[in-house]
Each structure stands twice: as C-alpha cells, then as structure tokens.
mmCIF file of C-alpha atoms and ligand atoms in Angstrom:
data_model
loop_
_atom_site.group_PDB
_atom_site.id
_atom_site.type_symbol
_atom_site.label_atom_id
_atom_site.label_comp_id
_atom_site.label_asym_id
_atom_site.label_seq_id
_atom_site.Cartn_x
_atom_site.Cartn_y
_atom_site.Cartn_z
ATOM 1 C CA UNK C 11 -6.459 92.415 -75.793
ATOM 2 C CA UNK C 12 -5.588 89.933 -73.746
ATOM 3 C CA UNK C 13 -1.133 89.879 -72.790
ATOM 4 C CA UNK C 14 -0.135 86.598 -74.122
ATOM 5 C CA UNK C 15 3.102 84.574 -73.940
ATOM 6 C CA UNK C 16 4.009 81.429 -76.089
ATOM 7 C CA UNK C 17 4.169 78.729 -73.830
ATOM 8 C CA UNK C 18 5.248 75.835 -76.288
ATOM 9 C CA UNK C 19 5.463 74.925 -79.542
ATOM 10 C CA UNK C 20 5.052 72.200 -81.183
ATOM 11 C CA UNK C 21 5.889 70.436 -84.954
ATOM 12 C CA UNK C 22 2.881 69.044 -85.979
ATOM 13 C CA UNK C 23 4.436 68.419 -89.775
ATOM 14 C CA UNK C 24 6.968 69.888 -91.636
ATOM 15 C CA UNK C 25 4.886 73.531 -92.264
ATOM 16 C CA UNK C 26 2.283 72.980 -89.626
ATOM 17 C CA UNK C 27 3.413 74.005 -85.679
ATOM 18 C CA UNK C 28 0.973 74.187 -82.706
ATOM 19 C CA UNK C 29 1.295 76.860 -80.448
ATOM 20 C CA UNK C 30 0.147 77.081 -76.705
ATOM 21 C CA UNK C 31 -0.778 80.382 -75.222
ATOM 22 C CA UNK C 32 -0.841 81.058 -71.821
ATOM 23 C CA UNK C 33 -1.716 84.450 -70.157
ATOM 24 C CA UNK C 34 1.535 86.088 -69.370
ATOM 25 C CA UNK C 35 0.766 86.761 -65.553
ATOM 26 C CA UNK C 36 -0.954 83.064 -65.628
ATOM 27 C CA UNK C 37 -4.529 84.505 -65.055
ATOM 28 C CA UNK C 38 -6.907 82.248 -66.417
ATOM 29 C CA UNK C 39 -8.034 82.890 -69.927
ATOM 30 C CA UNK C 40 -11.900 83.679 -71.303
ATOM 31 C CA UNK C 41 -13.505 80.599 -72.027
ATOM 32 C CA UNK C 42 -14.623 79.383 -75.267
ATOM 33 C CA UNK C 43 -17.188 76.738 -77.553
ATOM 34 C CA UNK C 44 -15.798 74.769 -80.290
ATOM 35 C CA UNK C 45 -15.501 76.487 -83.394
ATOM 36 C CA UNK C 46 -14.108 79.748 -81.668
ATOM 37 C CA UNK C 47 -11.157 81.625 -83.332
ATOM 38 C CA UNK C 48 -8.851 84.099 -81.786
ATOM 39 C CA UNK C 49 -7.364 87.555 -83.611
ATOM 40 C CA UNK C 50 -3.716 86.972 -82.619
ATOM 41 C CA UNK C 51 -1.164 90.731 -83.107
ATOM 42 C CA UNK C 52 1.612 89.462 -83.668
ATOM 43 C CA UNK C 53 5.467 91.894 -82.949
ATOM 44 C CA UNK C 54 5.022 93.103 -86.042
ATOM 45 C CA UNK C 55 1.552 94.017 -85.699
ATOM 46 C CA UNK C 56 -0.020 92.267 -88.142
ATOM 47 C CA UNK C 57 -3.453 90.777 -86.798
ATOM 48 C CA UNK C 58 -4.407 87.079 -87.875
ATOM 49 C CA UNK C 59 -7.151 84.780 -87.047
ATOM 50 C CA UNK C 60 -6.975 81.186 -86.121
ATOM 51 C CA UNK C 61 -9.381 78.997 -84.462
ATOM 52 C CA UNK C 62 -8.737 77.465 -81.167
ATOM 53 C CA UNK C 63 -8.092 73.679 -81.570
ATOM 54 C CA UNK C 64 -9.149 71.794 -78.457
ATOM 55 C CA UNK C 65 -11.841 72.440 -75.955
ATOM 56 C CA UNK C 66 -10.899 74.390 -72.663
ATOM 57 C CA UNK C 67 -8.945 72.479 -70.621
ATOM 58 C CA UNK C 68 -7.219 74.144 -67.490
ATOM 59 C CA UNK C 69 -8.448 77.295 -68.771
ATOM 60 C CA UNK C 70 -5.495 78.576 -68.276
ATOM 61 C CA UNK C 71 -4.171 77.848 -72.295
ATOM 62 C CA UNK C 72 -5.384 78.597 -75.559
ATOM 63 C CA UNK C 73 -4.161 76.404 -78.375
ATOM 64 C CA UNK C 74 -3.857 77.142 -82.389
ATOM 65 C CA UNK C 75 -2.258 75.060 -85.051
ATOM 66 C CA UNK C 76 -0.798 77.309 -88.084
ATOM 67 C CA UNK C 77 0.142 76.452 -91.557
ATOM 68 C CA UNK C 78 3.179 78.263 -92.678
ATOM 69 C CA UNK C 79 1.522 79.211 -96.403
ATOM 70 C CA UNK C 80 4.058 79.754 -98.917
ATOM 71 C CA UNK C 81 1.970 82.546 -100.801
ATOM 72 C CA UNK C 82 1.863 84.195 -96.937
ATOM 73 C CA UNK C 83 1.558 87.881 -96.874
ATOM 74 C CA UNK C 84 3.578 87.586 -93.587
ATOM 75 C CA UNK C 85 1.277 85.925 -91.068
ATOM 76 C CA UNK C 86 1.688 82.371 -90.640
ATOM 77 C CA UNK C 87 5.938 82.879 -91.591
ATOM 78 C CA UNK C 88 6.193 85.265 -88.989
ATOM 79 C CA UNK C 89 4.208 83.189 -86.402
ATOM 80 C CA UNK C 90 6.178 80.281 -87.688
ATOM 81 C CA UNK C 91 9.818 81.811 -86.836
ATOM 82 C CA UNK C 92 8.759 83.048 -83.018
ATOM 83 C CA UNK C 93 10.029 80.979 -80.447
ATOM 84 C CA UNK C 94 9.001 80.023 -76.882
ATOM 85 C CA UNK C 95 8.561 82.789 -74.467
ATOM 86 C CA UNK C 96 7.572 85.872 -76.900
ATOM 87 C CA UNK C 97 4.892 87.829 -76.016
ATOM 88 C CA UNK C 98 1.896 88.167 -78.148
ATOM 89 C CA UNK C 99 -1.475 90.118 -77.916
ATOM 90 C CA UNK C 100 -4.579 88.585 -78.472
ATOM 91 C CA UNK C 101 -8.369 89.503 -78.631
ATOM 92 C CA UNK C 102 -10.825 87.427 -76.555
ATOM 93 C CA UNK C 103 -12.251 84.269 -78.397
ATOM 94 C CA UNK C 104 -15.010 84.945 -80.912
ATOM 95 C CA UNK C 105 -17.613 82.500 -82.735
ATOM 96 C CA UNK C 106 -18.853 82.572 -86.241
ATOM 97 C CA UNK C 107 -19.164 78.655 -86.696
ATOM 98 C CA UNK C 108 -20.414 77.640 -83.450
ATOM 99 C CA UNK C 109 -21.745 74.039 -82.745
ATOM 100 C CA UNK C 110 -25.405 74.427 -82.774
ATOM 101 C CA UNK C 111 -25.762 71.714 -80.526
ATOM 102 C CA UNK C 112 -23.773 69.405 -78.960
ATOM 103 C CA UNK C 113 -26.602 66.720 -78.805
ATOM 104 C CA UNK C 114 -27.597 66.958 -82.239
ATOM 105 C CA UNK C 115 -25.983 64.460 -84.493
ATOM 106 C CA UNK C 116 -23.667 65.912 -86.585
ATOM 107 C CA UNK C 117 -21.182 65.224 -90.117
ATOM 108 C CA UNK C 118 -18.049 67.164 -89.575
ATOM 109 C CA UNK C 119 -15.830 67.568 -92.633
ATOM 110 C CA UNK C 120 -12.340 69.348 -92.769
ATOM 111 C CA UNK C 121 -9.640 69.752 -95.609
ATOM 112 C CA UNK C 122 -6.366 70.435 -94.201
ATOM 113 C CA UNK C 123 -5.416 73.202 -91.708
ATOM 114 C CA UNK C 124 -9.632 73.473 -91.974
ATOM 115 C CA UNK C 125 -9.506 70.817 -89.133
ATOM 116 C CA UNK C 126 -8.446 73.180 -86.375
ATOM 117 C CA UNK C 127 -11.909 73.909 -85.446
ATOM 118 C CA UNK C 128 -13.213 70.867 -86.166
ATOM 119 C CA UNK C 129 -11.663 68.883 -83.594
ATOM 120 C CA UNK C 130 -12.950 70.568 -80.218
ATOM 121 C CA UNK C 131 -16.235 69.966 -82.211
ATOM 122 C CA UNK C 132 -15.552 66.326 -82.192
ATOM 123 C CA UNK C 133 -14.558 66.300 -78.353
ATOM 124 C CA UNK C 134 -17.457 68.405 -77.489
ATOM 125 C CA UNK C 135 -19.454 65.544 -79.194
ATOM 126 C CA UNK C 136 -17.611 62.853 -77.721
ATOM 127 C CA UNK C 137 -18.162 64.405 -74.621
ATOM 128 C CA UNK C 138 -21.992 64.674 -75.276
ATOM 129 C CA UNK C 139 -22.395 61.258 -76.364
ATOM 130 C CA UNK C 140 -23.567 62.258 -79.483
ATOM 131 C CA UNK C 141 -22.961 60.076 -82.506
ATOM 132 C CA UNK C 142 -21.131 61.987 -85.205
ATOM 133 C CA UNK C 143 -18.865 61.431 -88.052
ATOM 134 C CA UNK C 144 -15.647 63.066 -89.111
ATOM 135 C CA UNK C 145 -14.206 62.909 -92.136
ATOM 136 C CA UNK C 146 -10.625 64.386 -93.103
ATOM 137 C CA UNK C 147 -8.822 64.983 -96.034
ATOM 138 C CA UNK C 148 -5.250 65.870 -96.706
ATOM 139 C CA UNK C 149 -2.470 65.806 -98.864
ATOM 140 C CA UNK C 150 -0.155 62.805 -97.566
ATOM 141 C CA UNK C 151 -0.210 60.999 -93.782
ATOM 142 C CA UNK C 152 3.051 62.823 -92.875
ATOM 143 C CA UNK C 153 1.569 65.979 -93.826
ATOM 144 C CA UNK C 154 -1.781 65.862 -91.625
ATOM 145 C CA UNK C 155 -1.855 67.874 -88.707
ATOM 146 C CA UNK C 156 -3.155 65.745 -85.632
ATOM 147 C CA UNK C 157 -2.804 62.606 -87.025
ATOM 148 C CA UNK C 158 -1.160 60.641 -84.039
ATOM 149 C CA UNK C 159 -3.967 62.702 -81.958
ATOM 150 C CA UNK C 160 -7.130 61.662 -84.029
ATOM 151 C CA UNK C 161 -5.632 58.054 -84.232
ATOM 152 C CA UNK C 162 -4.937 57.705 -80.517
ATOM 153 C CA UNK C 163 -8.188 59.460 -79.346
ATOM 154 C CA UNK C 164 -11.554 58.295 -77.528
ATOM 155 C CA UNK C 165 -13.243 58.963 -80.467
ATOM 156 C CA UNK C 166 -10.629 57.284 -83.481
ATOM 157 C CA UNK C 167 -13.493 55.004 -84.774
ATOM 158 C CA UNK C 168 -15.288 57.851 -85.825
ATOM 159 C CA UNK C 169 -12.685 59.387 -87.950
ATOM 160 C CA UNK C 170 -11.884 58.897 -91.710
ATOM 161 C CA UNK C 171 -8.874 59.934 -93.399
ATOM 162 C CA UNK C 172 -8.591 60.686 -97.132
ATOM 163 C CA UNK C 173 -4.945 60.994 -98.458
ATOM 164 C CA UNK C 174 -5.472 62.825 -101.869
ATOM 165 C CA UNK C 175 -2.536 60.838 -103.496
ATOM 166 C CA UNK C 176 -4.548 57.711 -103.091
ATOM 167 C CA UNK C 177 -8.821 58.438 -102.324
ATOM 168 C CA UNK C 178 -10.411 61.849 -102.590
ATOM 169 C CA UNK C 179 -13.455 62.062 -100.760
ATOM 170 C CA UNK C 180 -16.265 61.241 -102.908
ATOM 171 C CA UNK C 181 -19.207 63.448 -101.141
ATOM 172 C CA UNK C 182 -22.141 62.057 -102.968
ATOM 173 C CA UNK C 183 -21.022 58.591 -101.270
ATOM 174 C CA UNK C 184 -20.835 60.175 -97.785
ATOM 175 C CA UNK C 185 -24.060 61.662 -97.369
ATOM 176 C CA UNK C 186 -26.005 59.663 -99.353
ATOM 177 C CA UNK C 187 -25.304 57.262 -96.616
ATOM 178 C CA UNK C 188 -26.626 59.674 -93.826
ATOM 179 C CA UNK C 189 -29.459 60.975 -92.186
ATOM 180 C CA UNK C 190 -30.788 64.223 -93.659
ATOM 181 C CA UNK C 191 -31.598 65.413 -89.947
ATOM 182 C CA UNK C 192 -27.696 65.249 -89.189
ATOM 183 C CA UNK C 193 -25.963 69.187 -88.894
ATOM 184 C CA UNK C 194 -22.850 69.473 -91.281
ATOM 185 C CA UNK C 195 -20.217 71.194 -90.397
ATOM 186 C CA UNK C 196 -17.066 71.794 -92.931
ATOM 187 C CA UNK C 197 -14.095 73.991 -92.848
ATOM 188 C CA UNK C 198 -11.506 74.331 -95.595
ATOM 189 C CA UNK C 199 -10.573 75.958 -98.767
ATOM 190 C CA UNK C 200 -13.679 77.655 -100.361
ATOM 191 C CA UNK C 201 -13.665 74.924 -103.431
ATOM 192 C CA UNK C 202 -14.208 72.048 -100.894
ATOM 193 C CA UNK C 203 -16.816 73.529 -98.987
ATOM 194 C CA UNK C 204 -18.849 74.282 -102.059
ATOM 195 C CA UNK C 205 -18.438 70.762 -102.804
ATOM 196 C CA UNK C 206 -19.592 69.087 -99.596
ATOM 197 C CA UNK C 207 -22.531 71.910 -99.490
ATOM 198 C CA UNK C 208 -23.477 71.608 -102.872
ATOM 199 C CA UNK C 209 -24.105 68.000 -102.731
ATOM 200 C CA UNK C 210 -25.912 68.217 -99.246
ATOM 201 C CA UNK C 211 -28.165 70.584 -100.723
ATOM 202 C CA UNK C 212 -28.704 68.510 -104.097
ATOM 203 C CA UNK C 213 -29.359 65.366 -101.675
ATOM 204 C CA UNK C 214 -32.218 67.671 -99.571
ATOM 205 C CA UNK C 215 -30.177 69.038 -96.774
ATOM 206 C CA UNK C 216 -32.211 71.821 -95.101
ATOM 207 C CA UNK C 217 -30.028 75.349 -95.278
ATOM 208 C CA UNK C 218 -30.554 75.425 -91.328
ATOM 209 C CA UNK C 219 -28.079 72.121 -91.298
ATOM 210 C CA UNK C 220 -25.637 73.399 -93.120
ATOM 211 C CA UNK C 221 -22.965 75.082 -91.381
ATOM 212 C CA UNK C 222 -19.035 75.900 -92.527
ATOM 213 C CA UNK C 223 -15.775 78.212 -92.309
ATOM 214 C CA UNK C 224 -13.538 79.038 -94.700
ATOM 215 C CA UNK C 225 -9.882 79.030 -93.912
ATOM 216 C CA UNK C 226 -8.537 82.503 -92.464
ATOM 217 C CA UNK C 227 -8.900 83.870 -96.317
ATOM 218 C CA UNK C 228 -10.580 83.112 -99.824
ATOM 219 C CA UNK C 229 -7.813 80.563 -101.883
ATOM 220 C CA UNK C 230 -5.050 82.647 -103.076
ATOM 221 C CA UNK C 231 -6.098 81.421 -106.844
ATOM 222 C CA UNK C 232 -9.224 82.477 -106.378
ATOM 223 C CA UNK C 233 -7.981 86.024 -105.549
ATOM 224 C CA UNK C 234 -5.749 85.734 -107.825
ATOM 225 C CA UNK C 235 -8.603 84.952 -111.012
ATOM 226 C CA UNK C 236 -10.443 87.763 -109.671
ATOM 227 C CA UNK C 237 -7.778 90.564 -109.660
ATOM 228 C CA UNK C 238 -7.284 89.975 -113.245
ATOM 229 C CA UNK C 239 -9.769 92.022 -113.958
ATOM 230 C CA UNK C 240 -10.211 96.057 -113.830
ATOM 231 C CA UNK C 241 -13.661 98.239 -112.947
ATOM 232 C CA UNK C 242 -14.433 101.329 -111.553
ATOM 233 C CA UNK C 243 -15.307 102.920 -108.384
ATOM 234 C CA UNK C 244 -17.350 105.956 -107.716
ATOM 235 C CA UNK C 245 -17.630 107.467 -104.842
ATOM 236 C CA UNK C 246 -21.461 108.615 -104.124
ATOM 237 C CA UNK C 247 -20.728 111.861 -102.416
ATOM 238 C CA UNK C 248 -18.744 113.269 -104.697
ATOM 239 C CA UNK C 249 -18.635 111.622 -107.939
ATOM 240 C CA UNK C 250 -15.069 111.208 -108.520
ATOM 241 C CA UNK C 251 -14.454 108.185 -109.980
ATOM 242 C CA UNK C 252 -11.345 105.574 -109.815
ATOM 243 C CA UNK C 253 -9.882 102.648 -111.846
ATOM 244 C CA UNK C 254 -9.229 99.663 -109.921
ATOM 245 C CA UNK C 255 -6.637 98.266 -112.167
ATOM 246 C CA UNK C 256 -5.705 94.192 -111.556
ATOM 247 C CA UNK C 257 -3.561 93.110 -108.726
ATOM 248 C CA UNK C 258 -4.683 96.502 -106.536
ATOM 249 C CA UNK C 259 -7.744 96.338 -104.414
ATOM 250 C CA UNK C 260 -10.336 98.965 -103.838
ATOM 251 C CA UNK C 261 -9.058 100.156 -100.643
ATOM 252 C CA UNK C 262 -5.537 99.894 -102.062
ATOM 253 C CA UNK C 263 -7.005 102.038 -105.016
ATOM 254 C CA UNK C 264 -8.945 104.741 -102.739
ATOM 255 C CA UNK C 265 -6.205 105.056 -100.553
ATOM 256 C CA UNK C 266 -3.798 105.993 -103.441
ATOM 257 C CA UNK C 267 -6.143 108.762 -103.799
ATOM 258 C CA UNK C 268 -6.308 110.015 -100.523
ATOM 259 C CA UNK C 269 -9.975 107.772 -99.354
ATOM 260 C CA UNK C 270 -8.896 105.782 -96.515
ATOM 261 C CA UNK C 271 -11.131 103.036 -95.609
ATOM 262 C CA UNK C 272 -10.498 101.470 -92.367
ATOM 263 C CA UNK C 273 -9.248 97.985 -92.825
ATOM 264 C CA UNK C 274 -7.770 94.945 -90.626
ATOM 265 C CA UNK C 275 -7.315 92.034 -91.660
ATOM 266 C CA UNK C 276 -7.220 92.470 -95.345
ATOM 267 C CA UNK C 277 -8.599 89.163 -96.427
ATOM 268 C CA UNK C 278 -12.131 89.526 -95.890
ATOM 269 C CA UNK C 279 -12.741 87.763 -92.466
ATOM 270 C CA UNK C 280 -13.201 90.725 -90.147
ATOM 271 C CA UNK C 281 -15.632 92.858 -91.299
ATOM 272 C CA UNK C 282 -13.587 96.447 -90.529
ATOM 273 C CA UNK C 283 -13.788 97.209 -94.244
ATOM 274 C CA UNK C 284 -17.573 96.936 -94.880
ATOM 275 C CA UNK C 285 -18.625 99.243 -97.104
ATOM 276 C CA UNK C 286 -22.500 100.078 -98.094
ATOM 277 C CA UNK C 287 -22.961 99.496 -102.231
ATOM 278 C CA UNK C 288 -25.229 101.866 -103.888
ATOM 279 C CA UNK C 289 -24.917 100.129 -107.640
ATOM 280 C CA UNK C 290 -23.383 97.635 -109.399
ATOM 281 C CA UNK C 291 -22.699 94.098 -109.223
ATOM 282 C CA UNK C 292 -20.287 92.952 -106.357
ATOM 283 C CA UNK C 293 -17.518 89.680 -107.215
ATOM 284 C CA UNK C 294 -17.528 89.339 -103.188
ATOM 285 C CA UNK C 295 -14.461 87.451 -102.408
ATOM 286 C CA UNK C 296 -14.937 87.436 -98.317
ATOM 287 C CA UNK C 297 -16.029 85.238 -95.840
ATOM 288 C CA UNK C 298 -17.632 87.705 -93.568
ATOM 289 C CA UNK C 299 -20.925 88.267 -95.271
ATOM 290 C CA UNK C 300 -23.697 85.760 -95.282
ATOM 291 C CA UNK C 301 -25.238 84.177 -98.144
ATOM 292 C CA UNK C 302 -28.249 86.131 -97.567
ATOM 293 C CA UNK C 303 -26.249 89.401 -97.498
ATOM 294 C CA UNK C 304 -24.298 88.478 -100.250
ATOM 295 C CA UNK C 305 -27.774 88.067 -102.287
ATOM 296 C CA UNK C 306 -29.212 91.654 -101.286
ATOM 297 C CA UNK C 307 -25.917 92.661 -102.553
ATOM 298 C CA UNK C 308 -26.262 96.256 -100.462
ATOM 299 C CA UNK C 309 -22.918 95.190 -98.919
ATOM 300 C CA UNK C 310 -19.014 94.372 -100.375
ATOM 301 C CA UNK C 311 -15.849 94.175 -98.286
ATOM 302 C CA UNK C 312 -13.499 96.425 -100.194
ATOM 303 C CA UNK C 313 -10.336 94.872 -99.158
ATOM 304 C CA UNK C 314 -10.523 92.118 -101.110
ATOM 305 C CA UNK C 315 -14.004 91.744 -103.221
ATOM 306 C CA UNK C 316 -14.054 93.036 -106.621
ATOM 307 C CA UNK C 317 -16.492 93.711 -109.267
ATOM 308 C CA UNK C 318 -18.623 91.482 -111.594
ATOM 309 C CA UNK C 319 -20.340 94.630 -113.169
ATOM 310 C CA UNK C 320 -17.983 97.418 -115.008
ATOM 311 C CA UNK C 321 -18.589 99.784 -112.324
ATOM 312 C CA UNK C 322 -19.169 99.711 -108.418
ATOM 313 C CA UNK C 323 -20.816 102.885 -106.903
ATOM 314 C CA UNK C 324 -19.992 102.891 -103.197
ATOM 315 C CA UNK C 325 -22.124 105.207 -100.449
ATOM 316 C CA UNK C 326 -18.608 106.975 -99.174
HETATM 317 S S1 FES K 26 -10.303 94.372 -93.714
HETATM 318 FE FE1 FES K 26 -10.905 92.511 -92.559
HETATM 319 S S2 FES K 26 -12.791 92.152 -94.227
HETATM 320 FE FE2 FES K 26 -11.665 93.808 -94.936
#
C-alpha cells in the first residue's frame, strides 16, 4: 500500500470530480502504462478501483476521476465528500486494459466515465504519432467529463462526441468505415461494450484486436435483474445445501451460515473471491474472468455472480 494524500480536487461536472493524488512525503510514485488503474482504500476501509486518467507527467502524481453514483454502495459518495489534504492509501497500479501496441492504429470508444482509461491511451497514441479515432458518448455536453480538455487537446481533431439527447453512436457506421487491422478499445457500461464488440465481430474483426474494460462493476440494472432469481448452492466437501434468496449474494448467504469466502471489491472485478465450480451453470456477473474462463464454466465469482441452473456445486 502507498500512503497518498489528496493534493487537489477539480469538479469536472456536477457529479464527477477529478482527484490529484500525491505521495504523502512527496516521493516519486510507481509509473504505469495507459489503461492502468489503482485500488484506493478510503478512510472508511472501503476499497474501490479507479482508472488513472492521464499519462504520467512529473512521476509524483496520480489522477483519477470519480462519478458519484446515485446507487453507490458508499465508495463514490465517500470520495466525493473528502477534502484536499485527506490521507488515503492505494495499491500500486495494475493494468488489465493495456494498449497492446502504441504504434498500432486504434479505434477508442468510451461512454460516460469510461473515458478515464481511454484518455491516456489517446495521449500515448498521439505521442507515438499513431493514427487513431476517439468516439466518446455522453448524455449531454454539460455532463461530459473532460469536455473542455478534449476540445483543446492536441488530438481534438481525432475526437467525435455523441450526446444521447441528440445523436447516439452508430457502431455499424463507424466500424464499417474503419480498417479491420486497427485495434479496438472500449470502456463503458456492459451494454455499450456488448454493442461495440458484437458489431466489430459481425464486421470481421479478429478477437485479438478487441479490448474492453467495464466500469468498476457491472451495471446495477443487470445486477438487479439477476438478483431476482433464487437458486441453491451446495458445498461439495460437506454436502450442505443453502438457498440463495433473491437480493442475496452467494457470499452473503454462505457467510450467514458460517462459511466465509474472502472478498474485497464485492463487485466482481478484483478476483479475491474466485471459487472453483464443480457443477451447475453460472450466471457470470463479474468483470474479472476472461471470455474463455466463462465459457469453460469451472470458476465463479460468488460475490456477484449467480446461477442459470437450479443449483451450483462449489468446490469448498
Ligand atoms: S470480491 Fe472482488 S471479485 Fe468478488
């Protein structure tokens, strides 16, 4: 864990704040590549993951942008109440959304706060002299984080904005005009990513050219829909069977019955709760597992995922 302090807070929009973080003793911070994130430990002990939203400059600052979620379980609300000078801890940067090759042309797609890991990618591509396009969807100009910064950036000619109140992005139109050798990077809500990638697949993009990162967690409406189903979990080693009621997660259900699976994010992105699955079909709601791991169906993230079958047998 690094000991950080909030050095500055900038209001991007009415519900998005940008936080400049520095080491509390002014030390240099570990560097990172575009697409990286840090896990921030808040004063309450909550841990949340945020993308680093600009390329390293002085080597002594990290910058994150945080949307205050109306349905927040506490993380974004708590962060929005903090003031300059507050001490925080954070884990060193990690990256599951790497810019595969800064010299390879790329299409960047972002929706809402999903712009945060995309900005350093655009900065890096510009710096490398690589051709790229950035397509950024938001509700309206006044609610668009980095609107002014992108307009005045050195790569503003590469940026196209889409405001849902006037014009939504048409992935078919954008992708039809692009070269299939370009890499595609998408960050935003699950349905936005799904729309972009399924259109790219239809148009013949090879899988290895498709890169995506969800918001910190799956969309709340997906979770809500999923949480309406009841199912059973069986513990393989003891044969005990428990009912997972609608609105309860597997980890919550097991914990109530004295079986503790370690968790951290409780949103499906950190990997802490990964559990082997012996039988049953998981309804994967995490953003941690790869497509092939989901397809194999031998692992589940029980902090958020549920069941498509009547029961799941966990290797516990
Ligand atoms: S606790 Fe983070 S993925 Fe389950």
